Tab-separated table of C-alpha atoms in Angstrom:
chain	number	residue	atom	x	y	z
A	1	UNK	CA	0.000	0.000	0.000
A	2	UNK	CA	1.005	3.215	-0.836
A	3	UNK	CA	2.306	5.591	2.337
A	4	UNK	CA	3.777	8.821	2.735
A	5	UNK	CA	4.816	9.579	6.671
A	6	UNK	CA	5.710	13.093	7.548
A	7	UNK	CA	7.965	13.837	10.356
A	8	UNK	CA	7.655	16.127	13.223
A	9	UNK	CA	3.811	16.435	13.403
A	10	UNK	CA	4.336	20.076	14.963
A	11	UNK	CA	7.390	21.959	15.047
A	12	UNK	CA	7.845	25.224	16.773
A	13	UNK	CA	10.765	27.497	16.133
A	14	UNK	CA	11.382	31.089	16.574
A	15	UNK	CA	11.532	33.881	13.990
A	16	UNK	CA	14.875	33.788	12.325
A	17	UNK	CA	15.536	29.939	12.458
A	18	UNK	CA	16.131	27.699	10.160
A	19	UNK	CA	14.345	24.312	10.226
A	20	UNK	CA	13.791	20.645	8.422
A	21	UNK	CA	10.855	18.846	7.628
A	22	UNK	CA	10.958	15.274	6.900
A	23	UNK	CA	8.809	12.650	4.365
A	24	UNK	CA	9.129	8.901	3.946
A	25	UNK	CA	7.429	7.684	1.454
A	26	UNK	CA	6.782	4.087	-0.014
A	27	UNK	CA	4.941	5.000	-2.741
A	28	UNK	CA	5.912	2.521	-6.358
A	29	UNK	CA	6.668	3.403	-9.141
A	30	UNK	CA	7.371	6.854	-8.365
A	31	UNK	CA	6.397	9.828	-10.635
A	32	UNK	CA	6.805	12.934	-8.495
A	33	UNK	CA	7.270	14.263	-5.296
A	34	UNK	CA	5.255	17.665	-4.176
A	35	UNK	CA	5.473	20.132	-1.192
A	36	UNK	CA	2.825	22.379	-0.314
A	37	UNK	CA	2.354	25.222	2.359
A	38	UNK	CA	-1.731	25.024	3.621
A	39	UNK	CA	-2.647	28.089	5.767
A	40	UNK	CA	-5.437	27.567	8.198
A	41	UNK	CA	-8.792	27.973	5.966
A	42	UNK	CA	-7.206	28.106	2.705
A	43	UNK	CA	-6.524	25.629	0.071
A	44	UNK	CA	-2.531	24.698	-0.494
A	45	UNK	CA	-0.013	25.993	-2.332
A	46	UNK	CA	2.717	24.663	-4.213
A	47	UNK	CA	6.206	25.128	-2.965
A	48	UNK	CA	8.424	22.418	-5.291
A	49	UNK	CA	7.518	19.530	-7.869
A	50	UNK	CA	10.529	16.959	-8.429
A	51	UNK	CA	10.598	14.213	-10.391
A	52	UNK	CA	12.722	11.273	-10.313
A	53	UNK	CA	16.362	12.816	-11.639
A	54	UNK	CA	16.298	16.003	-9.402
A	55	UNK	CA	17.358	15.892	-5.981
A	56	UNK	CA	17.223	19.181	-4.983
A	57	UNK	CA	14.683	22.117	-5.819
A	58	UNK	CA	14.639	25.415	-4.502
A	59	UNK	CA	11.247	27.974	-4.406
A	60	UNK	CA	13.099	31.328	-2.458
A	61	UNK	CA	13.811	30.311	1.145
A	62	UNK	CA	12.432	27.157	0.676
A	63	UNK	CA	14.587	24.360	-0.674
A	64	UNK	CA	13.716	20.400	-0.925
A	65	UNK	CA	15.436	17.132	-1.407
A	66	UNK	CA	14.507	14.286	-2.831
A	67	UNK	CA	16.664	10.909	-2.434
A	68	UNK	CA	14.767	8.218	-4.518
A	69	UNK	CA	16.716	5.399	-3.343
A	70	UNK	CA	16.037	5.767	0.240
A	71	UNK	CA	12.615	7.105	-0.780
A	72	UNK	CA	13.097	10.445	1.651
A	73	UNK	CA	12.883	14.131	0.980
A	74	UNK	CA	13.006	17.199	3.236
A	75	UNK	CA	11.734	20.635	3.184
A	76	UNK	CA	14.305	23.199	4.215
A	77	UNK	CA	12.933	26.433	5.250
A	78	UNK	CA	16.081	29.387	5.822
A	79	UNK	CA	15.422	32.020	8.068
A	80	UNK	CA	11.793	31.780	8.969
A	81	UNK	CA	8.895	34.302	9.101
A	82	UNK	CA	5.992	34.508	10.876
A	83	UNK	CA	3.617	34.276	7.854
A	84	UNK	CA	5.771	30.374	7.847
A	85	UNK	CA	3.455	29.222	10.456
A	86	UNK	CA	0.820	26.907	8.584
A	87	UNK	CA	0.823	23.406	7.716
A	88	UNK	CA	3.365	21.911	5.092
A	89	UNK	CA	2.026	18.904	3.445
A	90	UNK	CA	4.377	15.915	1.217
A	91	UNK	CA	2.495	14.338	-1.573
A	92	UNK	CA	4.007	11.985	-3.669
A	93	UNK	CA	2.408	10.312	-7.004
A	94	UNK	CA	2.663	7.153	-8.276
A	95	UNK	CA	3.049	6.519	-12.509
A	96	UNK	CA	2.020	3.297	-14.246
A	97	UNK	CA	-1.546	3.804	-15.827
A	98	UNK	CA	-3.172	5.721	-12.783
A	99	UNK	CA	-1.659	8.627	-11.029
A	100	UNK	CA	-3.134	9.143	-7.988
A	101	UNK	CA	-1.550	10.969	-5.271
A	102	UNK	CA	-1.020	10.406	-1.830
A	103	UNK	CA	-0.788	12.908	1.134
A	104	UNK	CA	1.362	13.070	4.234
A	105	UNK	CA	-0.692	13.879	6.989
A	106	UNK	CA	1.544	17.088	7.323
A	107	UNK	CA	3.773	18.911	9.675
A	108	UNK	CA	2.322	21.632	11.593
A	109	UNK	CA	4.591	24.830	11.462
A	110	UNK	CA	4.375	27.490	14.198
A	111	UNK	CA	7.133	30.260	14.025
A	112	UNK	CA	7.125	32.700	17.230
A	113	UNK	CA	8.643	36.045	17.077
B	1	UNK	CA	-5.091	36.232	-13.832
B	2	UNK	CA	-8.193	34.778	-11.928
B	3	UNK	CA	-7.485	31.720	-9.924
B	4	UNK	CA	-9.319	28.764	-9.245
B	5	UNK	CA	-13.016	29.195	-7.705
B	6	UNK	CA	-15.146	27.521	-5.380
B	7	UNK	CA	-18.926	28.036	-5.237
B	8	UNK	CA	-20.558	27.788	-2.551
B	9	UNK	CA	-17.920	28.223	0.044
B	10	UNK	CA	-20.208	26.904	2.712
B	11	UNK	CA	-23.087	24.677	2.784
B	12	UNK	CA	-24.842	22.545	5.586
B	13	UNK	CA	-26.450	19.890	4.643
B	14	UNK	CA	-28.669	17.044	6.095
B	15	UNK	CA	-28.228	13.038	5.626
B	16	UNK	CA	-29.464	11.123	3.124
B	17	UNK	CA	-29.835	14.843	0.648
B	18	UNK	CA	-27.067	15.146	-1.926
B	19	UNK	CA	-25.292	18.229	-2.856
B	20	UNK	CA	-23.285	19.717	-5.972
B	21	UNK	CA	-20.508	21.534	-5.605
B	22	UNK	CA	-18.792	23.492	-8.809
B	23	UNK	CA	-15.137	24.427	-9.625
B	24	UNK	CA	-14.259	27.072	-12.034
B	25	UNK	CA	-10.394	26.264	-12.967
B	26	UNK	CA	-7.989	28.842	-14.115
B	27	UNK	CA	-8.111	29.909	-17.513
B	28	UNK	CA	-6.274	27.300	-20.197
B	29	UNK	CA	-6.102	24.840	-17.510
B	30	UNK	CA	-7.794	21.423	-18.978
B	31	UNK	CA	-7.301	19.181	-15.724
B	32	UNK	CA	-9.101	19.465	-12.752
B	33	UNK	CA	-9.007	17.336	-9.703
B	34	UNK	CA	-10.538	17.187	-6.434
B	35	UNK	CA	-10.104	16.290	-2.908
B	36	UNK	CA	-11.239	15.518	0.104
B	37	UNK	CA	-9.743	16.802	3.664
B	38	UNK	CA	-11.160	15.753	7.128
B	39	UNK	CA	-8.945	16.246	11.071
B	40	UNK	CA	-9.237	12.153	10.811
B	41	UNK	CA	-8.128	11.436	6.862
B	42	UNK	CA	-6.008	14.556	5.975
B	43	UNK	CA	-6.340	15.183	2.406
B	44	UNK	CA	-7.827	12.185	-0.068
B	45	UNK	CA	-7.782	12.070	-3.535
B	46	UNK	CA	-11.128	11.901	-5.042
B	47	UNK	CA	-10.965	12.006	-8.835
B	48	UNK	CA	-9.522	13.966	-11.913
B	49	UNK	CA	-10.939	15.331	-14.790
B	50	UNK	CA	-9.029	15.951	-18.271
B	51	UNK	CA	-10.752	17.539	-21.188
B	52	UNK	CA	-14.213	16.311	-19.958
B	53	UNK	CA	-13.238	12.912	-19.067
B	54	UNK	CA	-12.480	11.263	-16.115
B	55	UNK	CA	-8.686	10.526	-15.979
B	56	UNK	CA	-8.285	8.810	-11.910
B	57	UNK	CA	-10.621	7.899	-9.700
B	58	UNK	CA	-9.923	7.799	-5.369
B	59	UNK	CA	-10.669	4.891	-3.514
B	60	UNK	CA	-14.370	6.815	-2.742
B	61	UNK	CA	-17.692	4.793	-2.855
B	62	UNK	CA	-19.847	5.818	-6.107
B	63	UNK	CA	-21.922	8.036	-4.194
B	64	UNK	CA	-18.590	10.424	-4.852
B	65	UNK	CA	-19.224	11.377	-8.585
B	66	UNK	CA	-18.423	14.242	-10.782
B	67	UNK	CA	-18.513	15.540	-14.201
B	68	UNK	CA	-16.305	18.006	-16.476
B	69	UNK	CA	-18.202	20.962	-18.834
B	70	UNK	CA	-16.575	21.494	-22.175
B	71	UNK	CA	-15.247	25.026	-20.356
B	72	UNK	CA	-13.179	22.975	-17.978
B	73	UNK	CA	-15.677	23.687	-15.542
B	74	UNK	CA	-16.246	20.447	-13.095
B	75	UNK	CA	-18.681	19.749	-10.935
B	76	UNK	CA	-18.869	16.765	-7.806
B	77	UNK	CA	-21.707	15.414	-6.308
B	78	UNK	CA	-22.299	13.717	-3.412
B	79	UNK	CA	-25.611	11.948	-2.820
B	80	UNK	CA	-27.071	10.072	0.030
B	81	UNK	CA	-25.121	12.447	2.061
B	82	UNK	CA	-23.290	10.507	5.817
B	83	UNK	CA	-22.083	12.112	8.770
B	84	UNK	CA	-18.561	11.859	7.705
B	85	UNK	CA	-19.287	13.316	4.619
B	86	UNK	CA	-18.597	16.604	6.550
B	87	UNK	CA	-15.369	18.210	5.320
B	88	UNK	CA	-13.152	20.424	2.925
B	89	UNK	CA	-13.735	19.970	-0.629
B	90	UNK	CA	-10.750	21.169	-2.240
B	91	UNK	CA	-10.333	21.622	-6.650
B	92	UNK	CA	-7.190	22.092	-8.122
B	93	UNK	CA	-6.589	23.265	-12.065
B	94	UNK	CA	-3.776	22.589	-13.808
B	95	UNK	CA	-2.434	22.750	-17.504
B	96	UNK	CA	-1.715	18.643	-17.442
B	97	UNK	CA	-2.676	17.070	-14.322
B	98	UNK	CA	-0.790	15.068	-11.649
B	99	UNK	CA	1.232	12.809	-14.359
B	100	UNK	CA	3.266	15.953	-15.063
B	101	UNK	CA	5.454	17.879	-13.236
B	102	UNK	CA	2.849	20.578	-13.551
B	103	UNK	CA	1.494	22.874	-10.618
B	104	UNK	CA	-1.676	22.348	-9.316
B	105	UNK	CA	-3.778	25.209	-8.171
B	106	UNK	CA	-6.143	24.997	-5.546
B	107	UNK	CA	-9.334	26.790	-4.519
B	108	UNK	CA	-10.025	27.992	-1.176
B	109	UNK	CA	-12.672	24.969	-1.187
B	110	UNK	CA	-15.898	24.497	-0.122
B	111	UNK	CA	-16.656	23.558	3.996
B	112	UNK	CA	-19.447	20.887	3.718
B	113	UNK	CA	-21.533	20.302	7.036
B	114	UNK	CA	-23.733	17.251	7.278
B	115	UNK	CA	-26.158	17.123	10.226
């Protein structure tokens, strides 16, 4: 079955920091590997899209990884805002016929000042 | 550029009614898809619609249907509406859909109650 696990659930950090979200996924054969930023009461929006052959994709202060062996990639956000604080959500879609995505349950971001 | 739009943005509903809910994509965009997202589930994949024809379908029961208007405009429906029916309906637009490494644009959804 396919999974994606997000790690921390909830992460709290202070204005200025840096910090690294984690997703695991298990999802075969892989087609392409999303991050988006949910704020409460909105519908997401895309940060990065990689595919199989990138490894690393960058969208301002936000920079992912992707390492399709181990089937991990992080979100690095640099120097964190307050308008950071929402939900940040992994979703990775499988190829072969049907591409249907699967979510992470998401990592809840709250950045105090 | 207008972006993706959700009508109604709010509906309560009773069990056992059904309900329509309607996405307007951005403009160009052929490929719409849309979701589900409860506290319990997080967000679920419900189906995707390309040039008015249903692409991918969610692991949803067939009360979960929807259609696709020659305008890219979709609709859903839900009928024989259940308690846990209550959520987020989310509709994203893009140019290709979720086989591409093409961004998806979602609405600000539509908050379905079911009493």
């Amino acid at each position: 079955k396919n999974q994606v696990e997000q790690s921390p659930q909830s992460l709290i950090i202070l204005e200025g920091k840096n910090c690294t979200l984690q997703c695991n996924y298990t999802v075969s054969p892989f087609s392409n590997l999303r991050w988006y930023k949910q704020d409460t009461g909105r519908g997401p929006v895309s940060l990065t899209i990689m595919t199989f052959s990138e490894n690393t994709k960058s969208n301002g202060r936000y920079t992912a990884t992707l390492d399709a062996d181990t089937k991990q990639s992080s979100l690095h956000i640099t120097a964190s805002q307050l308008s950071d604080s929402a939900s940040y959500i992994c979703v990775v879609t499988a190829a072969g016929g049907s591409y249907i995505p699967t979510f992470g349950r998401g990592t809840s971001l709250i950045v105090h000042p | 550029k207008a972006g993706v739009t959700q009508t109604p943005r709010y509906l309560i509903k009773t069990r056992g009614q059904q309900v329509t809910l309607s996405c307007s994509p951005i403009s160009g965009h052929r490929s719409v898809s849309w979701y589900q997202q409860t506290p319990g589930q997080g967000l679920q994949f419900l189906f995707e619609y390309f040039s008015e024809t249903q692409r991918n379908k969610g692991n949803f029961p067939g009360r979960f249907s929807g259609r696709q208007f020659s305008n890219s405009r979709s609709e859903m429906n839900v009928s024989t509406l259940e308690l846990g029916d209550s959520a987020l309906y989310l509709c994203a637009s893009s140019w290709t859909g979720g086989r591409a490494p093409d961004t998806q644009y979602f609405g600000p959804g539509t908050r379905l109650t079911v009493l």
